[in-house]
């Protein structure tokens, strides 16, 4: 049923224990995915987006990783309370994963056909012959030409785009309820990226699968996502619908990300802006807002206290002290600057 929550993550805490100390990689992250929708999780490299999502099905190495708090409810089941053995019946069968680099995810010593049939035999209890027929159907579904011949070939005999199609076929072969796509178009040229995204959208409609899209590319997000979660330094900075994020971004970090992306439809040329500074050291997380040292609107409270999630209408939430009623005068100045930048073609 559309709108019903399929995955509900609350206050997830994940750390990595290294020789140099404890890395607080994910710090109280909450998000949800509804049935049949696409949720995009975006942010700079190292912001915790991949760790947050992979931790939901315990794909992070443990040790050094450790899930230190939070709940993960998937289709009514608490995944954090499941043993690794029980989770094996969820991974692949109910939750499929497309990893970032298909060449390192696919086994170079096995044919792609065998790699698809493995999951079908394990999770669907199909015979070898039935699994082969289903695997060829999946190769055809992801628009790989000559699927019967390709079934017998090895990953090195496929181009980068075709290997990613094979990964999609493997992830969707058992008709999962949720598909996790971790940077699925990284390393592909622009034309192939568009084809992969169109394919994922088409397959989502056909199979009624929910998708979590992990990416740093806002161009990818605009094409596919229904809702967007923006992460920074292991926390959620802003969350809302695609329209909220692209047309009414309120967190300075989200606005900075948007200003760093070229827009082909704009008539006037504008300078692409880089975000000054670097993300914080998560060995010693800041006591205040993690973005404050890089933010031109930072106030004293930003340095000393972490902001809560402020409601901005509908499902739109913003973790920024600018949204506090007591910061109205700063917010007005902030909005004025954004309008000025927009007039110059620099803001959305």
mmCIF file of C-alpha atoms in Angstrom:
data_model
loop_
_atom_site.group_PDB
_atom_site.id
_atom_site.type_symbol
_atom_site.label_atom_id
_atom_site.label_comp_id
_atom_site.label_asym_id
_atom_site.label_seq_id
_atom_site.Cartn_x
_atom_site.Cartn_y
_atom_site.Cartn_z
ATOM 1 C CA UNK A 1 0.000 0.000 0.000
ATOM 2 C CA UNK A 2 1.514 3.348 -1.071
ATOM 3 C CA UNK A 3 2.462 5.624 1.808
ATOM 4 C CA UNK A 4 2.858 2.740 4.267
ATOM 5 C CA UNK A 5 6.300 2.589 5.860
ATOM 6 C CA UNK A 6 8.430 -0.323 4.713
ATOM 7 C CA UNK A 7 11.662 0.642 6.494
ATOM 8 C CA UNK A 8 11.799 2.800 9.619
ATOM 9 C CA UNK A 9 15.208 3.726 11.064
ATOM 10 C CA UNK A 10 15.288 5.618 14.368
ATOM 11 C CA UNK A 11 18.250 7.141 16.212
ATOM 12 C CA UNK A 12 20.843 4.895 14.568
ATOM 13 C CA UNK A 13 24.300 5.118 16.147
ATOM 14 C CA UNK A 14 27.297 3.437 14.481
ATOM 15 C CA UNK A 15 30.948 3.661 15.497
ATOM 16 C CA UNK A 16 34.217 2.192 14.264
ATOM 17 C CA UNK A 17 36.907 1.211 16.757
ATOM 18 C CA UNK A 18 40.328 1.763 15.183
ATOM 19 C CA UNK A 19 43.925 1.821 16.405
ATOM 20 C CA UNK A 20 43.655 5.642 16.523
ATOM 21 C CA UNK A 21 40.432 5.668 18.540
ATOM 22 C CA UNK A 22 36.664 5.598 18.135
ATOM 23 C CA UNK A 23 35.129 7.088 14.989
ATOM 24 C CA UNK A 24 31.546 8.290 15.566
ATOM 25 C CA UNK A 25 30.461 7.586 11.973
ATOM 26 C CA UNK A 26 26.657 7.756 12.379
ATOM 27 C CA UNK A 27 25.212 9.916 15.152
ATOM 28 C CA UNK A 28 21.498 9.512 15.794
ATOM 29 C CA UNK A 29 20.251 9.165 12.219
ATOM 30 C CA UNK A 30 16.534 8.657 11.549
ATOM 31 C CA UNK A 31 14.783 8.155 8.216
ATOM 32 C CA UNK A 32 12.067 6.021 6.671
ATOM 33 C CA UNK A 33 11.127 4.557 3.303
ATOM 34 C CA UNK A 34 7.542 4.133 2.169
ATOM 35 C CA UNK A 35 6.366 1.292 -0.009
ATOM 36 C CA UNK A 36 6.866 1.981 -3.706
ATOM 37 C CA UNK A 37 8.868 5.195 -3.269
ATOM 38 C CA UNK A 38 12.469 6.254 -3.866
ATOM 39 C CA UNK A 39 14.392 7.837 -1.008
ATOM 40 C CA UNK A 40 17.716 9.496 -1.863
ATOM 41 C CA UNK A 41 20.403 9.964 0.780
ATOM 42 C CA UNK A 42 22.933 12.571 -0.328
ATOM 43 C CA UNK A 43 26.002 14.319 1.018
ATOM 44 C CA UNK A 44 29.750 14.645 0.673
ATOM 45 C CA UNK A 45 32.027 11.606 0.810
ATOM 46 C CA UNK A 46 32.488 10.493 4.403
ATOM 47 C CA UNK A 47 29.227 11.972 5.685
ATOM 48 C CA UNK A 48 27.915 8.551 6.794
ATOM 49 C CA UNK A 49 25.289 7.870 4.141
ATOM 50 C CA UNK A 50 26.598 4.457 3.043
ATOM 51 C CA UNK A 51 27.390 3.342 6.599
ATOM 52 C CA UNK A 52 23.888 4.359 7.743
ATOM 53 C CA UNK A 53 22.163 2.280 5.083
ATOM 54 C CA UNK A 54 24.498 -0.722 5.130
ATOM 55 C CA UNK A 55 24.222 -0.890 8.918
ATOM 56 C CA UNK A 56 20.482 -1.504 8.621
ATOM 57 C CA UNK A 57 21.251 -4.996 7.296
ATOM 58 C CA UNK A 58 24.587 -5.356 9.116
ATOM 59 C CA UNK A 59 26.750 -5.213 6.010
ATOM 60 C CA UNK A 60 29.454 -3.158 7.725
ATOM 61 C CA UNK A 61 32.450 -5.169 9.027
ATOM 62 C CA UNK A 62 31.918 -5.929 12.726
ATOM 63 C CA UNK A 63 34.508 -5.443 14.189
ATOM 64 C CA UNK A 64 35.765 -2.748 13.769
ATOM 65 C CA UNK A 65 32.226 -1.435 13.236
ATOM 66 C CA UNK A 66 29.574 -1.584 15.946
ATOM 67 C CA UNK A 67 25.904 -0.618 15.980
ATOM 68 C CA UNK A 68 25.637 1.163 19.325
ATOM 69 C CA UNK A 69 22.039 2.247 19.363
ATOM 70 C CA UNK A 70 18.802 2.722 17.474
ATOM 71 C CA UNK A 71 16.132 0.552 15.919
ATOM 72 C CA UNK A 72 15.630 -0.651 12.355
ATOM 73 C CA UNK A 73 12.137 -1.908 11.547
ATOM 74 C CA UNK A 74 11.687 -3.545 8.150
ATOM 75 C CA UNK A 75 8.210 -4.733 7.209
ATOM 76 C CA UNK A 76 7.427 -5.079 10.917
ATOM 77 C CA UNK A 77 10.648 -6.956 11.798
ATOM 78 C CA UNK A 78 13.398 -5.494 14.007
ATOM 79 C CA UNK A 79 16.568 -6.105 11.991
ATOM 80 C CA UNK A 80 18.887 -4.956 14.805
ATOM 81 C CA UNK A 81 17.632 -7.815 16.972
ATOM 82 C CA UNK A 82 18.201 -10.466 14.279
ATOM 83 C CA UNK A 83 21.162 -12.836 14.250
ATOM 84 C CA UNK A 84 23.394 -12.935 11.176
ATOM 85 C CA UNK A 85 21.838 -16.270 10.249
ATOM 86 C CA UNK A 86 18.301 -14.858 10.352
ATOM 87 C CA UNK A 87 19.401 -11.803 8.371
ATOM 88 C CA UNK A 88 20.566 -14.054 5.550
ATOM 89 C CA UNK A 89 16.923 -14.778 4.785
ATOM 90 C CA UNK A 90 16.299 -11.023 4.426
ATOM 91 C CA UNK A 91 19.391 -10.022 2.445
ATOM 92 C CA UNK A 92 18.927 -10.843 -1.216
ATOM 93 C CA UNK A 93 15.389 -12.151 -0.773
ATOM 94 C CA UNK A 94 13.595 -9.110 0.677
ATOM 95 C CA UNK A 95 16.346 -6.467 0.402
ATOM 96 C CA UNK A 96 18.534 -6.331 -2.702
ATOM 97 C CA UNK A 97 21.756 -4.327 -2.981
ATOM 98 C CA UNK A 98 23.506 -2.743 -5.966
ATOM 99 C CA UNK A 99 27.060 -1.926 -4.938
ATOM 100 C CA UNK A 100 29.129 0.980 -6.207
ATOM 101 C CA UNK A 101 31.700 -0.891 -8.307
ATOM 102 C CA UNK A 102 30.280 -3.890 -10.194
ATOM 103 C CA UNK A 103 33.736 -5.164 -11.184
ATOM 104 C CA UNK A 104 34.728 -5.693 -7.548
ATOM 105 C CA UNK A 105 31.239 -6.924 -6.564
ATOM 106 C CA UNK A 106 30.949 -9.575 -9.267
ATOM 107 C CA UNK A 107 33.006 -12.759 -8.961
ATOM 108 C CA UNK A 108 35.412 -12.806 -11.941
ATOM 109 C CA UNK A 109 35.717 -16.617 -11.814
ATOM 110 C CA UNK A 110 31.990 -17.298 -12.212
ATOM 111 C CA UNK A 111 29.668 -16.730 -15.138
ATOM 112 C CA UNK A 112 27.085 -13.996 -14.639
ATOM 113 C CA UNK A 113 24.359 -16.607 -15.070
ATOM 114 C CA UNK A 114 25.627 -18.633 -12.142
ATOM 115 C CA UNK A 115 25.867 -15.505 -10.019
ATOM 116 C CA UNK A 116 22.196 -14.741 -10.663
ATOM 117 C CA UNK A 117 20.983 -18.312 -10.155
ATOM 118 C CA UNK A 118 22.757 -18.679 -6.776
ATOM 119 C CA UNK A 119 20.306 -16.362 -5.048
ATOM 120 C CA UNK A 120 17.307 -17.848 -6.813
ATOM 121 C CA UNK A 121 18.225 -21.380 -5.738
ATOM 122 C CA UNK A 122 18.954 -20.288 -2.155
ATOM 123 C CA UNK A 123 16.052 -17.908 -1.518
ATOM 124 C CA UNK A 124 13.365 -19.006 -3.981
ATOM 125 C CA UNK A 125 14.095 -22.754 -3.744
ATOM 126 C CA UNK A 126 14.053 -23.068 -7.529
ATOM 127 C CA UNK A 127 15.549 -25.997 -9.396
ATOM 128 C CA UNK A 128 18.668 -25.346 -11.462
ATOM 129 C CA UNK A 129 16.616 -25.333 -14.662
ATOM 130 C CA UNK A 130 13.952 -22.988 -13.277
ATOM 131 C CA UNK A 131 16.647 -20.676 -11.888
ATOM 132 C CA UNK A 132 18.354 -20.550 -15.290
ATOM 133 C CA UNK A 133 15.104 -19.614 -16.991
ATOM 134 C CA UNK A 134 14.450 -16.890 -14.419
ATOM 135 C CA UNK A 135 18.026 -15.567 -14.720
ATOM 136 C CA UNK A 136 17.690 -15.263 -18.509
ATOM 137 C CA UNK A 137 14.392 -13.433 -17.986
ATOM 138 C CA UNK A 138 16.146 -11.007 -15.618
ATOM 139 C CA UNK A 139 18.965 -10.360 -18.109
ATOM 140 C CA UNK A 140 16.321 -9.606 -20.705
ATOM 141 C CA UNK A 141 14.412 -7.396 -18.237
ATOM 142 C CA UNK A 142 17.502 -5.234 -17.638
ATOM 143 C CA UNK A 143 17.843 -4.918 -21.417
ATOM 144 C CA UNK A 144 20.997 -6.953 -21.969
ATOM 145 C CA UNK A 145 21.048 -8.144 -25.612
ATOM 146 C CA UNK A 146 21.303 -11.880 -26.361
ATOM 147 C CA UNK A 147 20.548 -12.918 -22.763
ATOM 148 C CA UNK A 148 20.924 -16.655 -23.425
ATOM 149 C CA UNK A 149 24.433 -16.168 -24.735
ATOM 150 C CA UNK A 150 25.337 -13.590 -22.091
ATOM 151 C CA UNK A 151 24.178 -16.004 -19.363
ATOM 152 C CA UNK A 152 27.291 -18.120 -20.044
ATOM 153 C CA UNK A 153 29.775 -15.243 -20.119
ATOM 154 C CA UNK A 154 32.072 -13.814 -17.437
ATOM 155 C CA UNK A 155 32.098 -10.264 -15.980
ATOM 156 C CA UNK A 156 35.231 -9.221 -17.899
ATOM 157 C CA UNK A 157 33.311 -9.818 -21.142
ATOM 158 C CA UNK A 158 30.859 -7.031 -20.254
ATOM 159 C CA UNK A 159 31.275 -3.252 -20.461
ATOM 160 C CA UNK A 160 30.944 -1.135 -17.304
ATOM 161 C CA UNK A 161 27.338 -0.241 -18.047
ATOM 162 C CA UNK A 162 26.427 -3.855 -18.826
ATOM 163 C CA UNK A 163 28.091 -5.059 -15.601
ATOM 164 C CA UNK A 164 25.937 -2.600 -13.681
ATOM 165 C CA UNK A 165 22.872 -4.023 -15.445
ATOM 166 C CA UNK A 166 23.963 -7.485 -14.297
ATOM 167 C CA UNK A 167 24.196 -6.167 -10.729
ATOM 168 C CA UNK A 168 20.649 -4.818 -11.034
ATOM 169 C CA UNK A 169 19.483 -8.194 -12.363
ATOM 170 C CA UNK A 170 21.073 -9.979 -9.387
ATOM 171 C CA UNK A 171 19.611 -7.505 -6.884
ATOM 172 C CA UNK A 172 16.090 -7.765 -8.338
ATOM 173 C CA UNK A 173 16.074 -11.479 -9.211
ATOM 174 C CA UNK A 174 14.184 -12.485 -6.050
ATOM 175 C CA UNK A 175 11.728 -9.570 -6.422
ATOM 176 C CA UNK A 176 12.798 -7.803 -3.189
ATOM 177 C CA UNK A 177 10.588 -5.289 -1.419
ATOM 178 C CA UNK A 178 13.514 -2.857 -1.050
ATOM 179 C CA UNK A 179 16.446 -2.119 -3.353
ATOM 180 C CA UNK A 180 19.533 -0.351 -1.967
ATOM 181 C CA UNK A 181 21.500 1.352 -4.760
ATOM 182 C CA UNK A 182 24.883 2.589 -3.512
ATOM 183 C CA UNK A 183 26.267 5.123 -6.025
ATOM 184 C CA UNK A 184 24.956 2.974 -8.906
ATOM 185 C CA UNK A 185 26.209 5.292 -11.679
ATOM 186 C CA UNK A 186 29.665 6.205 -10.347
ATOM 187 C CA UNK A 187 32.370 5.677 -12.967
ATOM 188 C CA UNK A 188 29.918 5.478 -15.867
ATOM 189 C CA UNK A 189 29.779 8.068 -18.626
ATOM 190 C CA UNK A 190 26.847 10.467 -18.707
ATOM 191 C CA UNK A 191 24.908 8.639 -21.432
ATOM 192 C CA UNK A 192 25.167 5.285 -19.643
ATOM 193 C CA UNK A 193 24.244 6.942 -16.333
ATOM 194 C CA UNK A 194 21.000 8.174 -17.868
ATOM 195 C CA UNK A 195 20.239 4.703 -19.231
ATOM 196 C CA UNK A 196 20.829 3.046 -15.840
ATOM 197 C CA UNK A 197 18.624 5.583 -14.052
ATOM 198 C CA UNK A 198 15.832 5.203 -16.613
ATOM 199 C CA UNK A 199 16.115 1.425 -16.237
ATOM 200 C CA UNK A 200 15.854 1.589 -12.444
ATOM 201 C CA UNK A 201 12.800 3.853 -12.662
ATOM 202 C CA UNK A 202 11.149 1.545 -15.168
ATOM 203 C CA UNK A 203 11.859 -1.590 -13.123
ATOM 204 C CA UNK A 204 10.576 0.073 -9.954
ATOM 205 C CA UNK A 205 7.236 0.690 -11.660
ATOM 206 C CA UNK A 206 7.058 -2.869 -13.013
ATOM 207 C CA UNK A 207 8.095 -4.624 -9.801
ATOM 208 C CA UNK A 208 6.654 -2.185 -7.208
ATOM 209 C CA UNK A 209 9.985 -2.039 -5.373
ATOM 210 C CA UNK A 210 11.056 0.675 -2.941
ATOM 211 C CA UNK A 211 14.516 2.166 -3.543
ATOM 212 C CA UNK A 212 17.135 3.787 -1.328
ATOM 213 C CA UNK A 213 19.505 5.709 -3.579
ATOM 214 C CA UNK A 214 22.845 6.654 -2.006
ATOM 215 C CA UNK A 215 24.683 9.323 -3.978
ATOM 216 C CA UNK A 216 26.653 12.578 -3.877
ATOM 217 C CA UNK A 217 25.272 13.578 -7.285
ATOM 218 C CA UNK A 218 22.252 15.864 -7.040
ATOM 219 C CA UNK A 219 21.663 15.439 -10.785
ATOM 220 C CA UNK A 220 20.982 11.745 -10.172
ATOM 221 C CA UNK A 221 18.653 12.610 -7.280
ATOM 222 C CA UNK A 222 16.526 15.015 -9.298
ATOM 223 C CA UNK A 223 15.769 12.310 -11.841
ATOM 224 C CA UNK A 224 14.724 9.538 -9.491
ATOM 225 C CA UNK A 225 13.895 10.555 -5.913
ATOM 226 C CA UNK A 226 10.511 11.185 -4.294
ATOM 227 C CA UNK A 227 12.082 12.269 -0.996
ATOM 228 C CA UNK A 228 15.616 13.322 -0.055
ATOM 229 C CA UNK A 229 17.678 13.076 3.128
ATOM 230 C CA UNK A 230 20.745 15.349 3.230
ATOM 231 C CA UNK A 231 23.478 14.097 5.580
ATOM 232 C CA UNK A 232 26.503 15.844 7.014
ATOM 233 C CA UNK A 233 29.093 14.532 9.503
ATOM 234 C CA UNK A 234 27.038 11.488 10.454
ATOM 235 C CA UNK A 235 23.776 13.361 11.047
ATOM 236 C CA UNK A 236 20.701 14.355 9.033
ATOM 237 C CA UNK A 237 20.904 18.046 8.114
ATOM 238 C CA UNK A 238 17.667 18.341 6.130
ATOM 239 C CA UNK A 239 14.934 16.045 4.866
ATOM 240 C CA UNK A 240 11.889 16.521 2.686
ATOM 241 C CA UNK A 241 10.346 15.920 -0.698
ATOM 242 C CA UNK A 242 12.377 16.564 -3.845
ATOM 243 C CA UNK A 243 10.447 19.814 -4.277
ATOM 244 C CA UNK A 244 11.319 20.876 -0.708
ATOM 245 C CA UNK A 245 15.025 20.278 -1.232
ATOM 246 C CA UNK A 246 15.411 21.638 -4.766
ATOM 247 C CA UNK A 247 13.075 24.630 -4.513
ATOM 248 C CA UNK A 248 12.967 25.468 -0.805
ATOM 249 C CA UNK A 249 16.270 24.310 0.690
ATOM 250 C CA UNK A 250 16.633 25.878 4.136
ATOM 251 C CA UNK A 251 19.815 24.410 5.608
ATOM 252 C CA UNK A 252 22.958 26.339 4.607
ATOM 253 C CA UNK A 253 24.701 23.044 3.778
ATOM 254 C CA UNK A 254 21.930 21.967 1.396
ATOM 255 C CA UNK A 255 21.987 25.392 -0.251
ATOM 256 C CA UNK A 256 25.769 25.157 -0.636
ATOM 257 C CA UNK A 257 25.449 21.739 -2.286
ATOM 258 C CA UNK A 258 22.903 23.113 -4.759
ATOM 259 C CA UNK A 259 25.121 26.090 -5.595
ATOM 260 C CA UNK A 260 27.951 23.717 -6.477
ATOM 261 C CA UNK A 261 25.923 21.951 -9.190
ATOM 262 C CA UNK A 262 25.767 23.244 -12.793
ATOM 263 C CA UNK A 263 22.296 23.815 -14.266
ATOM 264 C CA UNK A 264 21.964 23.455 -18.000
ATOM 265 C CA UNK A 265 18.567 25.188 -18.200
ATOM 266 C CA UNK A 266 19.804 28.475 -16.732
ATOM 267 C CA UNK A 267 20.098 31.283 -19.268
ATOM 268 C CA UNK A 268 22.618 33.337 -17.290
ATOM 269 C CA UNK A 269 26.009 31.877 -16.481
ATOM 270 C CA UNK A 270 26.974 31.652 -12.842
ATOM 271 C CA UNK A 271 30.069 30.704 -10.929
ATOM 272 C CA UNK A 272 29.970 27.283 -9.300
ATOM 273 C CA UNK A 273 30.700 27.709 -5.611
ATOM 274 C CA UNK A 274 32.857 25.380 -3.531
ATOM 275 C CA UNK A 275 32.097 24.836 0.157
ATOM 276 C CA UNK A 276 35.037 26.288 2.128
ATOM 277 C CA UNK A 277 36.809 24.252 4.796
ATOM 278 C CA UNK A 278 36.624 20.530 5.487
ATOM 279 C CA UNK A 279 34.213 18.209 7.329
ATOM 280 C CA UNK A 280 34.889 17.762 11.068
ATOM 281 C CA UNK A 281 37.033 15.046 12.618
ATOM 282 C CA UNK A 282 34.591 12.384 13.818
ATOM 283 C CA UNK A 283 37.137 10.978 16.251
ATOM 284 C CA UNK A 284 36.131 14.030 18.318
ATOM 285 C CA UNK A 285 32.709 15.200 17.060
ATOM 286 C CA UNK A 286 31.906 18.886 17.640
ATOM 287 C CA UNK A 287 29.571 19.647 20.523
ATOM 288 C CA UNK A 288 27.561 22.048 18.380
ATOM 289 C CA UNK A 289 26.424 22.002 14.759
ATOM 290 C CA UNK A 290 29.062 20.164 12.711
ATOM 291 C CA UNK A 291 28.631 22.558 9.778
ATOM 292 C CA UNK A 292 29.089 25.716 11.861
ATOM 293 C CA UNK A 293 32.843 26.209 11.088
ATOM 294 C CA UNK A 294 32.041 26.234 7.344
ATOM 295 C CA UNK A 295 28.791 28.212 7.594
ATOM 296 C CA UNK A 296 28.665 31.948 6.889
ATOM 297 C CA UNK A 297 25.486 32.260 8.991
ATOM 298 C CA UNK A 298 26.802 30.530 12.130
ATOM 299 C CA UNK A 299 25.771 31.981 15.484
ATOM 300 C CA UNK A 300 27.287 31.390 18.909
ATOM 301 C CA UNK A 301 24.588 28.839 19.744
ATOM 302 C CA UNK A 302 25.613 26.835 16.654
ATOM 303 C CA UNK A 303 29.087 26.289 18.089
ATOM 304 C CA UNK A 304 27.897 25.238 21.542
ATOM 305 C CA UNK A 305 24.691 23.260 21.000
ATOM 306 C CA UNK A 306 23.454 20.778 18.421
ATOM 307 C CA UNK A 307 20.196 21.850 16.763
ATOM 308 C CA UNK A 308 17.126 19.671 16.878
ATOM 309 C CA UNK A 309 14.895 18.962 13.898
ATOM 310 C CA UNK A 310 12.712 22.004 13.167
ATOM 311 C CA UNK A 311 9.492 21.455 11.191
ATOM 312 C CA UNK A 312 9.311 23.460 7.959
ATOM 313 C CA UNK A 313 5.920 22.301 6.692
ATOM 314 C CA UNK A 314 4.704 18.860 5.654
ATOM 315 C CA UNK A 315 7.480 16.296 5.931
ATOM 316 C CA UNK A 316 10.177 18.966 5.552
ATOM 317 C CA UNK A 317 12.553 19.095 8.557
ATOM 318 C CA UNK A 318 15.725 21.141 9.048
ATOM 319 C CA UNK A 319 18.397 20.650 11.714
ATOM 320 C CA UNK A 320 19.525 24.278 11.876
ATOM 321 C CA UNK A 321 19.335 26.982 14.546
ATOM 322 C CA UNK A 322 18.278 29.464 11.848
ATOM 323 C CA UNK A 323 14.837 27.834 12.046
ATOM 324 C CA UNK A 324 14.445 28.681 15.731
ATOM 325 C CA UNK A 325 11.905 31.533 16.237
ATOM 326 C CA UNK A 326 14.515 33.403 18.295
ATOM 327 C CA UNK A 327 16.762 33.581 15.212
ATOM 328 C CA UNK A 328 14.163 35.394 13.081
ATOM 329 C CA UNK A 329 16.399 38.435 12.473
ATOM 330 C CA UNK A 330 19.305 36.235 11.359
ATOM 331 C CA UNK A 331 16.969 34.171 9.195
ATOM 332 C CA UNK A 332 15.692 37.307 7.443
ATOM 333 C CA UNK A 333 19.241 38.362 6.682
ATOM 334 C CA UNK A 334 19.993 34.822 5.537
ATOM 335 C CA UNK A 335 16.947 34.819 3.208
ATOM 336 C CA UNK A 336 17.973 38.212 1.809
ATOM 337 C CA UNK A 337 21.422 36.904 0.929
ATOM 338 C CA UNK A 338 19.898 33.844 -0.714
ATOM 339 C CA UNK A 339 17.595 36.039 -2.811
ATOM 340 C CA UNK A 340 20.544 38.183 -3.887
ATOM 341 C CA UNK A 341 22.456 35.067 -4.871
ATOM 342 C CA UNK A 342 19.395 33.812 -6.744
ATOM 343 C CA UNK A 343 19.187 37.062 -8.695
ATOM 344 C CA UNK A 344 22.769 36.463 -9.783
ATOM 345 C CA UNK A 345 21.878 32.874 -10.753
ATOM 346 C CA UNK A 346 23.564 31.384 -7.702
ATOM 347 C CA UNK A 347 20.700 29.972 -5.629
ATOM 348 C CA UNK A 348 17.751 27.754 -6.263
#
